[in-house]
Amino acid sequence: TRVITHRIVKLLERGVPAGGIVALTFTNKAAGEMRERIGHMLGKKAKAAQQLTVSTFHSFGLGVLQRERQAVGGTFTIFDQGDQTSLVKQLLRQAGADRSYDAQAVIARLSNAKNAFLDAAEMSDREGDAYDEIAKEIYPRYQAALRQYKAFDFDDLVCEVARLWARDDDARGRWQSKFRHVLVDEYQDTNRAQLEMLRLLCATRRNVCAVGDDDQAIYGWRGADVKNILDFEAHFEGARVI
């Protein structure tokens, strides 16, 4: 966080417009601390930072989807954790398995598959793992239900942005033009969907600064892929490693 905040202040001091900078992290608390530190460092010039975008990946993704509403099918709602749990329990009941499975464990498998851009046929299917089997069964029904409700779940806030930018040159170009500098904290915690979003956003300028430590990669169980930081130079050709 220290590296990111100091870099942002240096960019502002060198005349980079605040509106052209986006800093991404993983929690609202971290984003808030980042904004606070930047304001403190700028002192009397803190107003210069008001146009900065400092947020979580998911808050940033929500902003993109709201601005690009027509490109993603029009008005949509967001399923929170309670909505998601209710839907999965309903689907488990329909499959005759509601009392045999913990909904949160099923949701975790759906989330990991979605963030890896896997369809049901590609999902993990470890022999004898009943949770893998039931998650694979209800995944297409879960996705169909979201479409029926015109809803996105939490993971879609990143995944759908990556899909949008991959298929829509105009939408991608708008956001590539907007942000001249992209900064990412705790990069070792990124998953495939977040990597794809970053690669698409930075495809033109290739101006991304990522800070992380592969020794602190502890979130593999929720989809984080340490290979993202280990292979950074392959994903972003010409990167300088410090």
CSV table of N, CA, C and O in Angstrom, one decimal, residues 12-115:
chain,number,residue,atom,x,y,z
A,12,LEU,N,0.8,12.4,-9.6
A,12,LEU,CA,0.0,13.7,-9.5
A,12,LEU,C,1.0,14.9,-9.5
A,12,LEU,O,0.7,15.9,-10.2
A,13,GLU,N,2.1,14.7,-8.8
A,13,GLU,CA,3.1,15.8,-8.8
A,13,GLU,C,3.7,16.1,-10.2
A,13,GLU,O,4.1,17.2,-10.5
A,14,ARG,N,3.7,15.0,-11.0
A,14,ARG,CA,4.3,15.2,-12.3
A,14,ARG,C,3.3,15.6,-13.3
A,14,ARG,O,3.6,15.7,-14.5
A,15,GLY,N,2.1,15.9,-12.9
A,15,GLY,CA,1.1,16.4,-13.8
A,15,GLY,C,0.1,15.5,-14.4
A,15,GLY,O,-0.7,15.8,-15.3
A,16,VAL,N,0.1,14.2,-14.0
A,16,VAL,CA,-0.8,13.2,-14.5
A,16,VAL,C,-2.2,13.5,-13.9
A,16,VAL,O,-2.3,13.7,-12.7
A,17,PRO,N,-3.2,13.7,-14.8
A,17,PRO,CA,-4.6,14.0,-14.2
A,17,PRO,C,-5.1,12.9,-13.3
A,17,PRO,O,-4.9,11.7,-13.6
A,18,ALA,N,-5.7,13.3,-12.2
A,18,ALA,CA,-6.1,12.4,-11.2
A,18,ALA,C,-7.2,11.5,-11.8
A,18,ALA,O,-7.3,10.3,-11.5
A,19,GLY,N,-8.0,12.0,-12.7
A,19,GLY,CA,-9.0,11.2,-13.4
A,19,GLY,C,-8.5,10.1,-14.3
A,19,GLY,O,-9.3,9.2,-14.6
A,20,GLY,N,-7.2,10.1,-14.6
A,20,GLY,CA,-6.6,9.1,-15.4
A,20,GLY,C,-5.9,8.0,-14.6
A,20,GLY,O,-5.2,7.2,-15.2
A,21,ILE,N,-6.1,8.0,-13.3
A,21,ILE,CA,-5.4,7.0,-12.4
A,21,ILE,C,-6.5,6.2,-11.7
A,21,ILE,O,-7.5,6.7,-11.2
A,22,VAL,N,-6.3,4.8,-11.8
A,22,VAL,CA,-7.1,3.9,-11.0
A,22,VAL,C,-6.2,3.0,-10.2
A,22,VAL,O,-5.3,2.4,-10.7
A,23,ALA,N,-6.6,2.9,-8.9
A,23,ALA,CA,-5.9,2.0,-8.0
A,23,ALA,C,-6.8,1.0,-7.5
A,23,ALA,O,-7.9,1.3,-7.0
A,24,LEU,N,-6.5,-0.3,-7.6
A,24,LEU,CA,-7.4,-1.4,-7.2
A,24,LEU,C,-6.8,-2.2,-6.1
A,24,LEU,O,-5.6,-2.6,-6.1
A,25,THR,N,-7.7,-2.6,-5.2
A,25,THR,CA,-7.3,-3.5,-4.1
A,25,THR,C,-8.4,-4.4,-3.8
A,25,THR,O,-9.4,-4.6,-4.6
A,26,PHE,N,-8.4,-5.1,-2.6
A,26,PHE,CA,-9.4,-6.2,-2.4
A,26,PHE,C,-10.4,-5.9,-1.3
A,26,PHE,O,-11.4,-6.6,-1.2
A,27,THR,N,-10.2,-4.9,-0.5
A,27,THR,CA,-11.2,-4.6,0.6
A,27,THR,C,-11.5,-3.1,0.6
A,27,THR,O,-10.7,-2.3,0.3
A,28,ASN,N,-12.7,-2.8,1.0
A,28,ASN,CA,-13.1,-1.4,1.2
A,28,ASN,C,-12.2,-0.7,2.2
A,28,ASN,O,-11.9,0.5,2.0
A,29,LYS,N,-11.8,-1.4,3.2
A,29,LYS,CA,-10.9,-0.8,4.3
A,29,LYS,C,-9.6,-0.4,3.7
A,29,LYS,O,-9.1,0.7,3.9
A,30,ALA,N,-9.0,-1.3,2.8
A,30,ALA,CA,-7.7,-1.0,2.2
A,30,ALA,C,-7.9,0.2,1.3
A,30,ALA,O,-7.0,1.1,1.2
A,31,ALA,N,-9.0,0.2,0.5
A,31,ALA,CA,-9.2,1.4,-0.4
A,31,ALA,C,-9.3,2.7,0.4
A,31,ALA,O,-8.8,3.7,0.0
A,32,GLY,N,-10.1,2.6,1.5
A,32,GLY,CA,-10.2,3.8,2.3
A,32,GLY,C,-8.9,4.3,2.9
A,32,GLY,O,-8.7,5.5,2.9
A,33,GLU,N,-8.1,3.4,3.3
A,33,GLU,CA,-6.8,3.7,3.9
A,33,GLU,C,-5.9,4.4,2.8
A,33,GLU,O,-5.2,5.3,3.1
A,34,MET,N,-6.0,3.8,1.6
A,34,MET,CA,-5.2,4.3,0.5
A,34,MET,C,-5.6,5.8,0.2
A,34,MET,O,-4.7,6.7,0.1
A,35,ARG,N,-6.9,6.1,0.1
A,35,ARG,CA,-7.4,7.4,-0.1
A,35,ARG,C,-6.9,8.4,1.0
A,35,ARG,O,-6.5,9.5,0.8
A,36,GLU,N,-7.0,7.9,2.3
A,36,GLU,CA,-6.7,8.7,3.4
A,36,GLU,C,-5.2,9.1,3.4
A,36,GLU,O,-4.8,10.2,3.6
A,37,ARG,N,-4.4,8.1,3.1
A,37,ARG,CA,-2.9,8.3,3.0
A,37,ARG,C,-2.5,9.3,1.9
A,37,ARG,O,-1.7,10.2,2.1
A,38,ILE,N,-3.2,9.1,0.8
A,38,ILE,CA,-2.9,10.0,-0.3
A,38,ILE,C,-3.3,11.5,0.0
A,38,ILE,O,-2.5,12.4,-0.2
A,39,GLY,N,-4.4,11.6,0.6
A,39,GLY,CA,-4.9,13.0,1.0
A,39,GLY,C,-3.9,13.6,2.0
A,39,GLY,O,-3.6,14.8,1.9
A,40,HIS,N,-3.4,12.8,3.0
A,40,HIS,CA,-2.5,13.3,4.0
A,40,HIS,C,-1.2,13.7,3.4
A,40,HIS,O,-0.6,14.7,3.7
A,41,MET,N,-0.7,12.9,2.4
A,41,MET,CA,0.6,13.2,1.8
A,41,MET,C,0.5,14.4,0.9
A,41,MET,O,1.5,15.2,0.8
A,42,LEU,N,-0.7,14.6,0.3
A,42,LEU,CA,-0.8,15.8,-0.6
A,42,LEU,C,-1.0,17.1,0.2
A,42,LEU,O,-0.8,18.2,-0.3
A,43,GLY,N,-1.5,17.0,1.5
A,43,GLY,CA,-1.7,18.1,2.3
A,43,GLY,C,-2.7,19.1,1.7
A,43,GLY,O,-3.8,18.8,1.4
A,44,LYS,N,-2.2,20.4,1.5
A,44,LYS,CA,-3.1,21.4,1.0
A,44,LYS,C,-3.5,21.2,-0.5
A,44,LYS,O,-4.5,21.8,-1.0
A,45,LYS,N,-2.8,20.3,-1.1
A,45,LYS,CA,-3.2,19.9,-2.5
A,45,LYS,C,-4.1,18.7,-2.6
A,45,LYS,O,-4.3,18.1,-3.7
A,46,ALA,N,-4.7,18.3,-1.5
A,46,ALA,CA,-5.5,17.1,-1.4
A,46,ALA,C,-6.7,17.2,-2.4
A,46,ALA,O,-7.1,16.1,-2.9
A,47,LYS,N,-7.2,18.4,-2.7
A,47,LYS,CA,-8.3,18.5,-3.7
A,47,LYS,C,-7.9,17.9,-5.0
A,47,LYS,O,-8.8,17.5,-5.8
A,48,ALA,N,-6.6,17.9,-5.3
A,48,ALA,CA,-6.2,17.4,-6.6
A,48,ALA,C,-6.5,15.9,-6.8
A,48,ALA,O,-6.5,15.4,-7.9
A,49,ALA,N,-6.7,15.2,-5.7
A,49,ALA,CA,-6.9,13.8,-5.7
A,49,ALA,C,-8.4,13.4,-5.8
A,49,ALA,O,-8.7,12.2,-5.8
A,50,GLN,N,-9.3,14.4,-5.8
A,50,GLN,CA,-10.7,14.0,-5.8
A,50,GLN,C,-11.2,13.2,-6.9
A,50,GLN,O,-12.2,12.5,-6.8
A,51,GLN,N,-10.5,13.3,-8.1
A,51,GLN,CA,-10.9,12.6,-9.3
A,51,GLN,C,-10.3,11.2,-9.4
A,51,GLN,O,-10.5,10.5,-10.3
A,52,LEU,N,-9.5,10.9,-8.4
A,52,LEU,CA,-8.8,9.5,-8.4
A,52,LEU,C,-9.9,8.4,-8.3
A,52,LEU,O,-10.9,8.6,-7.6
A,53,THR,N,-9.6,7.3,-8.9
A,53,THR,CA,-10.5,6.1,-8.7
A,53,THR,C,-9.7,5.1,-7.8
A,53,THR,O,-8.7,4.6,-8.3
A,54,VAL,N,-10.1,5.0,-6.6
A,54,VAL,CA,-9.4,4.1,-5.6
A,54,VAL,C,-10.5,3.2,-5.1
A,54,VAL,O,-11.4,3.6,-4.3
A,55,SER,N,-10.5,1.9,-5.4
A,55,SER,CA,-11.6,1.0,-5.0
A,55,SER,C,-11.2,-0.4,-5.1
A,55,SER,O,-10.1,-0.8,-5.5
A,56,THR,N,-12.1,-1.3,-4.7
A,56,THR,CA,-11.9,-2.7,-4.8
A,56,THR,C,-12.2,-3.1,-6.3
A,56,THR,O,-12.8,-2.3,-7.0
A,57,PHE,N,-11.7,-4.2,-6.7
A,57,PHE,CA,-12.0,-4.7,-8.0
A,57,PHE,C,-13.5,-4.8,-8.3
A,57,PHE,O,-13.9,-4.4,-9.4
A,58,HIS,N,-14.2,-5.2,-7.3
A,58,HIS,CA,-15.7,-5.4,-7.5
A,58,HIS,C,-16.4,-4.1,-7.6
A,58,HIS,O,-17.4,-4.0,-8.4
A,59,SER,N,-16.0,-3.1,-6.8
A,59,SER,CA,-16.7,-1.8,-6.8
A,59,SER,C,-16.4,-1.2,-8.2
A,59,SER,O,-17.3,-0.5,-8.8
A,60,PHE,N,-15.1,-1.3,-8.6
A,60,PHE,CA,-14.8,-0.8,-9.9
A,60,PHE,C,-15.6,-1.4,-11.0
A,60,PHE,O,-16.1,-0.8,-11.9
A,61,GLY,N,-15.7,-2.8,-11.0
A,61,GLY,CA,-16.5,-3.5,-12.0
A,61,GLY,C,-17.9,-3.1,-12.0
A,61,GLY,O,-18.5,-3.0,-13.1
A,62,LEU,N,-18.5,-2.9,-10.8
A,62,LEU,CA,-19.9,-2.4,-10.7
A,62,LEU,C,-20.0,-1.1,-11.4
A,62,LEU,O,-21.0,-0.9,-12.2
A,63,GLY,N,-19.1,-0.2,-11.2
A,63,GLY,CA,-19.2,1.1,-11.9
A,63,GLY,C,-19.1,1.0,-13.4
A,63,GLY,O,-19.8,1.7,-14.1
A,64,VAL,N,-18.3,0.1,-13.9
A,64,VAL,CA,-18.2,-0.1,-15.3
A,64,VAL,C,-19.5,-0.7,-15.9
A,64,VAL,O,-20.0,-0.2,-16.9
A,65,LEU,N,-20.1,-1.7,-15.2
A,65,LEU,CA,-21.3,-2.3,-15.7
A,65,LEU,C,-22.5,-1.3,-15.7
A,65,LEU,O,-23.3,-1.3,-16.5
A,66,GLN,N,-22.5,-0.4,-14.7
A,66,GLN,CA,-23.5,0.6,-14.6
A,66,GLN,C,-23.4,1.6,-15.7
A,66,GLN,O,-24.4,2.0,-16.3
A,67,ARG,N,-22.2,2.0,-16.1
A,67,ARG,CA,-21.9,2.9,-17.2
A,67,ARG,C,-22.2,2.3,-18.5
A,67,ARG,O,-22.6,3.0,-19.5
A,68,GLU,N,-22.0,1.0,-18.6
A,68,GLU,CA,-22.1,0.2,-19.9
A,68,GLU,C,-23.4,-0.6,-19.8
A,68,GLU,O,-23.5,-1.7,-20.5
A,69,ARG,N,-24.4,-0.1,-19.1
A,69,ARG,CA,-25.6,-0.9,-18.9
A,69,ARG,C,-26.2,-1.4,-20.2
A,69,ARG,O,-26.6,-2.6,-20.2
A,70,GLN,N,-26.3,-0.6,-21.2
A,70,GLN,CA,-27.0,-1.1,-22.4
A,70,GLN,C,-26.2,-2.2,-23.1
A,70,GLN,O,-26.7,-3.1,-23.7
A,71,ALA,N,-24.9,-2.2,-23.0
A,71,ALA,CA,-24.0,-3.2,-23.6
A,71,ALA,C,-24.1,-4.5,-22.9
A,71,ALA,O,-23.7,-5.6,-23.5
A,72,VAL,N,-24.6,-4.5,-21.7
A,72,VAL,CA,-24.7,-5.8,-20.9
A,72,VAL,C,-26.2,-6.3,-20.8
A,72,VAL,O,-26.5,-7.1,-19.9
A,73,GLY,N,-27.0,-5.7,-21.6
A,73,GLY,CA,-28.4,-6.2,-21.6
A,73,GLY,C,-29.4,-5.3,-20.9
A,73,GLY,O,-30.6,-5.7,-20.6
A,74,GLY,N,-29.1,-4.1,-20.5
A,74,GLY,CA,-30.0,-3.1,-19.9
A,74,GLY,C,-30.0,-3.2,-18.4
A,74,GLY,O,-29.0,-3.6,-17.8
A,75,THR,N,-31.0,-2.8,-17.8
A,75,THR,CA,-31.1,-2.7,-16.3
A,75,THR,C,-30.9,-4.0,-15.7
A,75,THR,O,-31.4,-5.1,-16.2
A,76,PHE,N,-30.1,-4.0,-14.6
A,76,PHE,CA,-29.8,-5.3,-13.9
A,76,PHE,C,-29.9,-5.1,-12.4
A,76,PHE,O,-29.8,-3.9,-11.9
A,77,THR,N,-30.0,-6.1,-11.7
A,77,THR,CA,-29.9,-6.1,-10.2
A,77,THR,C,-28.7,-6.9,-9.7
A,77,THR,O,-28.1,-7.6,-10.5
A,78,ILE,N,-28.3,-6.6,-8.5
A,78,ILE,CA,-27.1,-7.3,-7.9
A,78,ILE,C,-27.6,-8.3,-6.9
A,78,ILE,O,-28.3,-7.9,-5.9
A,79,PHE,N,-27.3,-9.6,-7.0
A,79,PHE,CA,-27.6,-10.6,-6.0
A,79,PHE,C,-26.5,-10.5,-4.9
A,79,PHE,O,-25.3,-10.7,-5.1
A,80,ASP,N,-27.0,-10.2,-3.7
A,80,ASP,CA,-26.0,-10.2,-2.5
A,80,ASP,C,-25.9,-11.6,-2.0
A,80,ASP,O,-26.5,-12.5,-2.6
A,81,GLN,N,-25.2,-11.8,-0.9
A,81,GLN,CA,-24.9,-13.1,-0.4
A,81,GLN,C,-26.2,-13.8,0.0
A,81,GLN,O,-26.3,-15.0,-0.2
A,82,GLY,N,-27.1,-13.1,0.5
A,82,GLY,CA,-28.4,-13.7,0.9
A,82,GLY,C,-29.2,-14.2,-0.3
A,82,GLY,O,-29.8,-15.3,-0.2
A,83,ASP,N,-29.3,-13.3,-1.3
A,83,ASP,CA,-30.0,-13.7,-2.5
A,83,ASP,C,-29.3,-15.0,-3.1
A,83,ASP,O,-30.0,-15.9,-3.6
A,84,GLN,N,-28.0,-15.0,-3.2
A,84,GLN,CA,-27.3,-16.1,-3.8
A,84,GLN,C,-27.5,-17.4,-3.0
A,84,GLN,O,-27.8,-18.4,-3.6
A,85,THR,N,-27.5,-17.3,-1.7
A,85,THR,CA,-27.7,-18.5,-0.8
A,85,THR,C,-29.1,-19.0,-1.0
A,85,THR,O,-29.3,-20.2,-1.1
A,86,SER,N,-30.1,-18.1,-1.1
A,86,SER,CA,-31.5,-18.5,-1.3
A,86,SER,C,-31.6,-19.3,-2.6
A,86,SER,O,-32.3,-20.3,-2.7
A,87,LEU,N,-31.0,-18.7,-3.6
A,87,LEU,CA,-31.1,-19.3,-4.9
A,87,LEU,C,-30.5,-20.7,-5.0
A,87,LEU,O,-31.1,-21.7,-5.5
A,88,VAL,N,-29.3,-20.8,-4.4
A,88,VAL,CA,-28.6,-22.1,-4.4
A,88,VAL,C,-29.4,-23.2,-3.6
A,88,VAL,O,-29.5,-24.3,-4.0
A,89,LYS,N,-30.0,-22.7,-2.5
A,89,LYS,CA,-30.8,-23.6,-1.7
A,89,LYS,C,-32.0,-24.1,-2.4
A,89,LYS,O,-32.4,-25.3,-2.4
A,90,GLN,N,-32.6,-23.2,-3.2
A,90,GLN,CA,-33.8,-23.5,-4.0
A,90,GLN,C,-33.4,-24.6,-5.1
A,90,GLN,O,-34.1,-25.5,-5.3
A,91,LEU,N,-32.2,-24.4,-5.7
A,91,LEU,CA,-31.7,-25.3,-6.7
A,91,LEU,C,-31.4,-26.6,-6.2
A,91,LEU,O,-31.6,-27.7,-6.8
A,92,LEU,N,-30.8,-26.6,-4.9
A,92,LEU,CA,-30.5,-27.9,-4.3
A,92,LEU,C,-31.8,-28.7,-4.0
A,92,LEU,O,-31.9,-29.9,-4.1
A,93,ARG,N,-32.8,-27.9,-3.5
A,93,ARG,CA,-34.1,-28.6,-3.3
A,93,ARG,C,-34.7,-29.2,-4.5
A,93,ARG,O,-35.2,-30.3,-4.5
A,94,GLN,N,-34.6,-28.5,-5.6
A,94,GLN,CA,-35.1,-29.0,-6.9
A,94,GLN,C,-34.3,-30.2,-7.4
A,94,GLN,O,-34.9,-31.1,-8.1
A,95,ALA,N,-33.1,-30.3,-6.9
A,95,ALA,CA,-32.3,-31.5,-7.3
A,95,ALA,C,-32.4,-32.6,-6.3
A,95,ALA,O,-31.8,-33.6,-6.4
A,96,GLY,N,-33.3,-32.4,-5.3
A,96,GLY,CA,-33.5,-33.4,-4.2
A,96,GLY,C,-32.3,-33.5,-3.3
A,96,GLY,O,-32.1,-34.6,-2.7
A,97,ALA,N,-31.5,-32.5,-3.1
A,97,ALA,CA,-30.3,-32.6,-2.3
A,97,ALA,C,-30.1,-31.6,-1.3
A,97,ALA,O,-29.0,-31.4,-0.7
A,98,ASP,N,-31.2,-30.9,-0.9
A,98,ASP,CA,-31.1,-29.7,-0.1
A,98,ASP,C,-30.6,-30.0,1.3
A,98,ASP,O,-29.8,-29.2,1.9
A,99,ARG,N,-30.9,-31.2,1.9
A,99,ARG,CA,-30.5,-31.5,3.3
A,99,ARG,C,-29.1,-32.1,3.3
A,99,ARG,O,-28.6,-32.3,4.4
A,100,SER,N,-28.6,-32.5,2.2
A,100,SER,CA,-27.3,-33.2,2.2
A,100,SER,C,-26.1,-32.3,2.0
A,100,SER,O,-25.0,-32.7,2.2
A,101,TYR,N,-26.3,-31.0,1.6
A,101,TYR,CA,-25.2,-30.1,1.2
A,101,TYR,C,-25.3,-28.8,1.9
A,101,TYR,O,-26.4,-28.3,2.1
A,102,ASP,N,-24.1,-28.3,2.2
A,102,ASP,CA,-24.0,-26.9,2.8
A,102,ASP,C,-24.0,-25.9,1.6
A,102,ASP,O,-23.1,-26.0,0.7
A,103,ALA,N,-24.9,-25.0,1.6
A,103,ALA,CA,-25.0,-24.1,0.4
A,103,ALA,C,-23.8,-23.3,0.2
A,103,ALA,O,-23.4,-23.1,-1.0
A,104,GLN,N,-23.1,-22.9,1.3
A,104,GLN,CA,-21.9,-22.0,1.1
A,104,GLN,C,-20.8,-22.8,0.5
A,104,GLN,O,-20.0,-22.2,-0.3
A,105,ALA,N,-20.7,-24.1,0.8
A,105,ALA,CA,-19.6,-24.9,0.1
A,105,ALA,C,-19.9,-25.1,-1.4
A,105,ALA,O,-19.0,-25.1,-2.2
A,106,VAL,N,-21.2,-25.2,-1.7
A,106,VAL,CA,-21.5,-25.3,-3.1
A,106,VAL,C,-21.2,-23.9,-3.8
A,106,VAL,O,-20.7,-23.9,-4.9
A,107,ILE,N,-21.6,-22.8,-3.2
A,107,ILE,CA,-21.4,-21.5,-3.8
A,107,ILE,C,-19.9,-21.3,-4.0
A,107,ILE,O,-19.5,-20.7,-5.0
A,108,ALA,N,-19.0,-21.7,-3.1
A,108,ALA,CA,-17.6,-21.6,-3.2
A,108,ALA,C,-17.1,-22.3,-4.5
A,108,ALA,O,-16.2,-21.7,-5.2
A,109,ARG,N,-17.6,-23.4,-4.8
A,109,ARG,CA,-17.2,-24.1,-6.0
A,109,ARG,C,-17.8,-23.4,-7.3
A,109,ARG,O,-17.1,-23.3,-8.3
A,110,LEU,N,-19.0,-22.9,-7.2
A,110,LEU,CA,-19.5,-22.1,-8.3
A,110,LEU,C,-18.7,-20.9,-8.6
A,110,LEU,O,-18.4,-20.5,-9.7
A,111,SER,N,-18.3,-20.2,-7.5
A,111,SER,CA,-17.5,-19.0,-7.6
A,111,SER,C,-16.1,-19.3,-8.2
A,111,SER,O,-15.7,-18.5,-9.1
A,112,ASN,N,-15.5,-20.3,-7.8
A,112,ASN,CA,-14.1,-20.6,-8.3
A,112,ASN,C,-14.2,-21.0,-9.8
A,112,ASN,O,-13.4,-20.6,-10.6
A,113,ALA,N,-15.3,-21.7,-10.2
A,113,ALA,CA,-15.5,-22.0,-11.6
A,113,ALA,C,-15.7,-20.8,-12.5
A,113,ALA,O,-15.2,-20.6,-13.5
A,114,LYS,N,-16.6,-19.9,-11.9
A,114,LYS,CA,-16.9,-18.7,-12.7
A,114,LYS,C,-15.7,-17.8,-12.9
A,114,LYS,O,-15.5,-17.3,-14.0
A,115,ASN,N,-14.9,-17.6,-11.8
A,115,ASN,CA,-13.7,-16.8,-11.9
A,115,ASN,C,-12.6,-17.4,-12.8
A,115,ASN,O,-11.7,-16.6,-13.2
